[in-house]
């Protein structure tokens, strides 16, 4: 199964949005998705994403991210979402996406990467551990809707 990883372009945003909605169903929180295609396009200077594309040029996975600065460690890459369609899991697509993000973070001189994983998602937790991530349980997320 051949998959190419590349930076997303605005013409890819519709497919990424559809995968994002699919991901929200997988996460059991579809009601939390409020982003629109128009918003993604207007925020194209901020929205950063790598996509996984199969031989038929279908987008089968994505990894969205942004840069952050942590007062304890400095510049970092925050992996917002990483999702691969079910049919493409167990074929190293997730590893390819994550390795691409890791390489990008290193190229941009980041000191670390950070992301979240749902406590119930044991497959993802094991995947991230195999990739070398430390799973900490000391912090709780805070969201303030604006």
PDB file of C-alpha atoms in Angstrom:
ATOM      1  CA  UNK A   1       0.000   0.000   0.000  1.00  0.00           C
ATOM      2  CA  UNK A   2       1.793   3.116  -1.251  1.00  0.00           C
ATOM      3  CA  UNK A   3       1.104   6.387   0.505  1.00  0.00           C
ATOM      4  CA  UNK A   4       2.782   9.745  -0.040  1.00  0.00           C
ATOM      5  CA  UNK A   5       3.115  12.292   2.750  1.00  0.00           C
ATOM      6  CA  UNK A   6       3.084  15.960   1.780  1.00  0.00           C
ATOM      7  CA  UNK A   7       2.087  19.388   3.078  1.00  0.00           C
ATOM      8  CA  UNK A   8      -1.588  20.158   2.637  1.00  0.00           C
ATOM      9  CA  UNK A   9      -2.613  22.858   0.177  1.00  0.00           C
ATOM     10  CA  UNK A  10      -5.864  24.871   0.338  1.00  0.00           C
ATOM     11  CA  UNK A  11      -7.401  22.635  -2.317  1.00  0.00           C
ATOM     12  CA  UNK A  12      -6.938  19.706   0.119  1.00  0.00           C
ATOM     13  CA  UNK A  13      -8.871  21.394   2.924  1.00  0.00           C
ATOM     14  CA  UNK A  14     -12.273  19.933   2.013  1.00  0.00           C
ATOM     15  CA  UNK A  15     -10.911  16.372   2.249  1.00  0.00           C
ATOM     16  CA  UNK A  16      -9.095  17.220   5.491  1.00  0.00           C
ATOM     17  CA  UNK A  17     -12.305  18.673   6.918  1.00  0.00           C
ATOM     18  CA  UNK A  18     -14.174  15.478   6.036  1.00  0.00           C
ATOM     19  CA  UNK A  19     -11.465  13.391   7.730  1.00  0.00           C
ATOM     20  CA  UNK A  20     -11.626  15.738  10.696  1.00  0.00           C
ATOM     21  CA  UNK A  21     -15.368  15.066  11.005  1.00  0.00           C
ATOM     22  CA  UNK A  22     -14.714  11.306  10.699  1.00  0.00           C
ATOM     23  CA  UNK A  23     -12.098  11.630  13.435  1.00  0.00           C
ATOM     24  CA  UNK A  24     -14.577  13.430  15.711  1.00  0.00           C
ATOM     25  CA  UNK A  25     -17.007  10.511  15.333  1.00  0.00           C
ATOM     26  CA  UNK A  26     -14.169   8.093  16.179  1.00  0.00           C
ATOM     27  CA  UNK A  27     -13.474  10.257  19.262  1.00  0.00           C
ATOM     28  CA  UNK A  28     -17.194  10.117  20.126  1.00  0.00           C
ATOM     29  CA  UNK A  29     -17.429  13.925  20.097  1.00  0.00           C
ATOM     30  CA  UNK A  30     -18.828  15.004  16.702  1.00  0.00           C
ATOM     31  CA  UNK A  31     -20.696  17.883  18.345  1.00  0.00           C
ATOM     32  CA  UNK A  32     -17.377  19.597  19.105  1.00  0.00           C
ATOM     33  CA  UNK A  33     -16.466  20.208  15.451  1.00  0.00           C
ATOM     34  CA  UNK A  34     -17.432  23.755  14.560  1.00  0.00           C
ATOM     35  CA  UNK A  35     -14.779  24.612  11.941  1.00  0.00           C
ATOM     36  CA  UNK A  36     -15.966  25.314   8.407  1.00  0.00           C
ATOM     37  CA  UNK A  37     -14.202  25.062   5.085  1.00  0.00           C
ATOM     38  CA  UNK A  38     -14.445  28.836   4.728  1.00  0.00           C
ATOM     39  CA  UNK A  39     -12.762  29.313   8.118  1.00  0.00           C
ATOM     40  CA  UNK A  40      -9.969  26.888   7.191  1.00  0.00           C
ATOM     41  CA  UNK A  41      -9.378  28.774   3.958  1.00  0.00           C
ATOM     42  CA  UNK A  42      -9.384  32.169   5.646  1.00  0.00           C
ATOM     43  CA  UNK A  43      -6.941  30.808   8.237  1.00  0.00           C
ATOM     44  CA  UNK A  44      -4.707  29.149   5.628  1.00  0.00           C
ATOM     45  CA  UNK A  45      -1.729  31.134   6.912  1.00  0.00           C
ATOM     46  CA  UNK A  46      -2.211  29.461  10.324  1.00  0.00           C
ATOM     47  CA  UNK A  47      -3.548  26.029   9.398  1.00  0.00           C
ATOM     48  CA  UNK A  48      -0.605  23.671   8.992  1.00  0.00           C
ATOM     49  CA  UNK A  49      -1.113  20.079   8.053  1.00  0.00           C
ATOM     50  CA  UNK A  50       0.584  17.113   6.448  1.00  0.00           C
ATOM     51  CA  UNK A  51      -1.580  14.680   4.536  1.00  0.00           C
ATOM     52  CA  UNK A  52      -1.231  11.053   3.538  1.00  0.00           C
ATOM     53  CA  UNK A  53      -2.323  10.450  -0.045  1.00  0.00           C
ATOM     54  CA  UNK A  54      -2.777   7.064  -1.724  1.00  0.00           C
ATOM     55  CA  UNK A  55      -1.944   6.196  -5.340  1.00  0.00           C
ATOM     56  CA  UNK A  56      -5.415   7.354  -6.436  1.00  0.00           C
ATOM     57  CA  UNK A  57      -4.688  10.769  -4.848  1.00  0.00           C
ATOM     58  CA  UNK A  58      -7.271  10.178  -2.107  1.00  0.00           C
ATOM     59  CA  UNK A  59      -6.363  11.747   1.221  1.00  0.00           C
ATOM     60  CA  UNK A  60      -6.391   8.902   3.745  1.00  0.00           C
ATOM     61  CA  UNK A  61      -4.855  10.585   6.785  1.00  0.00           C
ATOM     62  CA  UNK A  62      -3.690  13.887   8.173  1.00  0.00           C
ATOM     63  CA  UNK A  63      -1.617  15.424  10.929  1.00  0.00           C
ATOM     64  CA  UNK A  64      -2.392  19.040  11.822  1.00  0.00           C
ATOM     65  CA  UNK A  65      -0.006  21.059  13.965  1.00  0.00           C
ATOM     66  CA  UNK A  66       1.149  24.473  15.081  1.00  0.00           C
ATOM     67  CA  UNK A  67       4.200  25.965  16.708  1.00  0.00           C
ATOM     68  CA  UNK A  68       4.111  26.967  20.346  1.00  0.00           C
ATOM     69  CA  UNK A  69       6.515  28.398  22.859  1.00  0.00           C
ATOM     70  CA  UNK A  70       6.780  26.926  26.343  1.00  0.00           C
ATOM     71  CA  UNK A  71       8.347  28.994  29.104  1.00  0.00           C
ATOM     72  CA  UNK A  72      10.155  25.943  30.496  1.00  0.00           C
ATOM     73  CA  UNK A  73      11.508  24.467  27.271  1.00  0.00           C
ATOM     74  CA  UNK A  74      11.221  26.971  24.401  1.00  0.00           C
ATOM     75  CA  UNK A  75      10.000  26.427  20.850  1.00  0.00           C
ATOM     76  CA  UNK A  76       7.854  23.357  20.323  1.00  0.00           C
ATOM     77  CA  UNK A  77       5.586  21.781  17.781  1.00  0.00           C
ATOM     78  CA  UNK A  78       2.104  20.953  19.013  1.00  0.00           C
ATOM     79  CA  UNK A  79       0.517  18.051  17.146  1.00  0.00           C
ATOM     80  CA  UNK A  80      -3.157  18.972  17.153  1.00  0.00           C
ATOM     81  CA  UNK A  81      -4.649  15.941  15.424  1.00  0.00           C
ATOM     82  CA  UNK A  82      -3.345  12.794  13.769  1.00  0.00           C
ATOM     83  CA  UNK A  83      -5.910  10.596  12.063  1.00  0.00           C
ATOM     84  CA  UNK A  84      -5.722   7.759   9.555  1.00  0.00           C
ATOM     85  CA  UNK A  85      -8.736   6.147   7.884  1.00  0.00           C
ATOM     86  CA  UNK A  86      -9.407   2.716   9.363  1.00  0.00           C
ATOM     87  CA  UNK A  87      -8.583   0.823   6.147  1.00  0.00           C
ATOM     88  CA  UNK A  88      -5.081   2.361   6.164  1.00  0.00           C
ATOM     89  CA  UNK A  89      -4.229   1.667   9.787  1.00  0.00           C
ATOM     90  CA  UNK A  90      -1.611  -1.005  10.509  1.00  0.00           C
ATOM     91  CA  UNK A  91       0.133  -0.069   7.230  1.00  0.00           C
ATOM     92  CA  UNK A  92       2.601   2.447   8.766  1.00  0.00           C
ATOM     93  CA  UNK A  93       0.648   5.476   7.526  1.00  0.00           C
ATOM     94  CA  UNK A  94       0.406   6.864  11.062  1.00  0.00           C
ATOM     95  CA  UNK A  95       4.127   6.234  11.594  1.00  0.00           C
ATOM     96  CA  UNK A  96       4.939   7.975   8.318  1.00  0.00           C
ATOM     97  CA  UNK A  97       2.829  10.990   9.281  1.00  0.00           C
ATOM     98  CA  UNK A  98       4.316  11.175  12.764  1.00  0.00           C
ATOM     99  CA  UNK A  99       7.882  10.749  11.496  1.00  0.00           C
ATOM    100  CA  UNK A 100       7.273  13.542   8.984  1.00  0.00           C
ATOM    101  CA  UNK A 101       6.037  15.815  11.778  1.00  0.00           C
ATOM    102  CA  UNK A 102       9.043  14.877  13.950  1.00  0.00           C
ATOM    103  CA  UNK A 103      11.404  15.683  11.084  1.00  0.00           C
ATOM    104  CA  UNK A 104       9.647  18.998  10.510  1.00  0.00           C
ATOM    105  CA  UNK A 105       9.933  19.894  14.211  1.00  0.00           C
ATOM    106  CA  UNK A 106      13.650  19.102  14.192  1.00  0.00           C
ATOM    107  CA  UNK A 107      14.181  21.141  11.019  1.00  0.00           C
ATOM    108  CA  UNK A 108      12.420  24.077  12.696  1.00  0.00           C
ATOM    109  CA  UNK A 109      14.702  23.773  15.767  1.00  0.00           C
ATOM    110  CA  UNK A 110      11.960  22.755  18.182  1.00  0.00           C
ATOM    111  CA  UNK A 111      13.031  21.421  21.559  1.00  0.00           C
ATOM    112  CA  UNK A 112      10.049  19.083  21.882  1.00  0.00           C
ATOM    113  CA  UNK A 113       6.676  18.024  20.561  1.00  0.00           C
ATOM    114  CA  UNK A 114       3.491  17.829  22.566  1.00  0.00           C
ATOM    115  CA  UNK A 115       0.057  16.380  21.910  1.00  0.00           C
ATOM    116  CA  UNK A 116      -2.921  14.765  23.592  1.00  0.00           C
ATOM    117  CA  UNK A 117      -4.247  11.255  23.455  1.00  0.00           C
ATOM    118  CA  UNK A 118      -7.575  10.068  24.823  1.00  0.00           C
ATOM    119  CA  UNK A 119      -7.202   7.873  27.898  1.00  0.00           C
ATOM    120  CA  UNK A 120      -9.477   5.227  26.362  1.00  0.00           C
ATOM    121  CA  UNK A 121      -7.510   4.994  23.093  1.00  0.00           C
ATOM    122  CA  UNK A 122      -5.129   2.190  24.041  1.00  0.00           C
ATOM    123  CA  UNK A 123      -4.058   1.564  20.439  1.00  0.00           C
ATOM    124  CA  UNK A 124      -2.920   5.176  20.067  1.00  0.00           C
ATOM    125  CA  UNK A 125      -1.202   5.153  23.464  1.00  0.00           C
ATOM    126  CA  UNK A 126       0.768   2.033  22.542  1.00  0.00           C
ATOM    127  CA  UNK A 127       1.600   3.488  19.118  1.00  0.00           C
ATOM    128  CA  UNK A 128       2.952   6.685  20.674  1.00  0.00           C
ATOM    129  CA  UNK A 129       4.957   4.740  23.262  1.00  0.00           C
ATOM    130  CA  UNK A 130       6.537   2.671  20.466  1.00  0.00           C
ATOM    131  CA  UNK A 131       7.481   5.940  18.764  1.00  0.00           C
ATOM    132  CA  UNK A 132       9.288   7.004  21.957  1.00  0.00           C
ATOM    133  CA  UNK A 133       6.722   9.324  23.528  1.00  0.00           C
ATOM    134  CA  UNK A 134       6.321   9.627  27.270  1.00  0.00           C
ATOM    135  CA  UNK A 135       2.673   9.546  28.307  1.00  0.00           C
ATOM    136  CA  UNK A 136       2.233  11.764  31.349  1.00  0.00           C
ATOM    137  CA  UNK A 137      -0.860  11.977  33.464  1.00  0.00           C
ATOM    138  CA  UNK A 138      -0.135  15.064  35.541  1.00  0.00           C
ATOM    139  CA  UNK A 139      -1.980  17.690  33.502  1.00  0.00           C
ATOM    140  CA  UNK A 140      -5.636  18.337  32.770  1.00  0.00           C
ATOM    141  CA  UNK A 141      -6.789  20.244  29.678  1.00  0.00           C
ATOM    142  CA  UNK A 142      -8.517  23.573  30.026  1.00  0.00           C
ATOM    143  CA  UNK A 143     -10.675  25.032  27.242  1.00  0.00           C
ATOM    144  CA  UNK A 144     -12.173  28.496  27.286  1.00  0.00           C
ATOM    145  CA  UNK A 145     -14.613  29.098  24.443  1.00  0.00           C
ATOM    146  CA  UNK A 146     -14.410  32.598  22.994  1.00  0.00           C
TER     147      UNK A 146
END
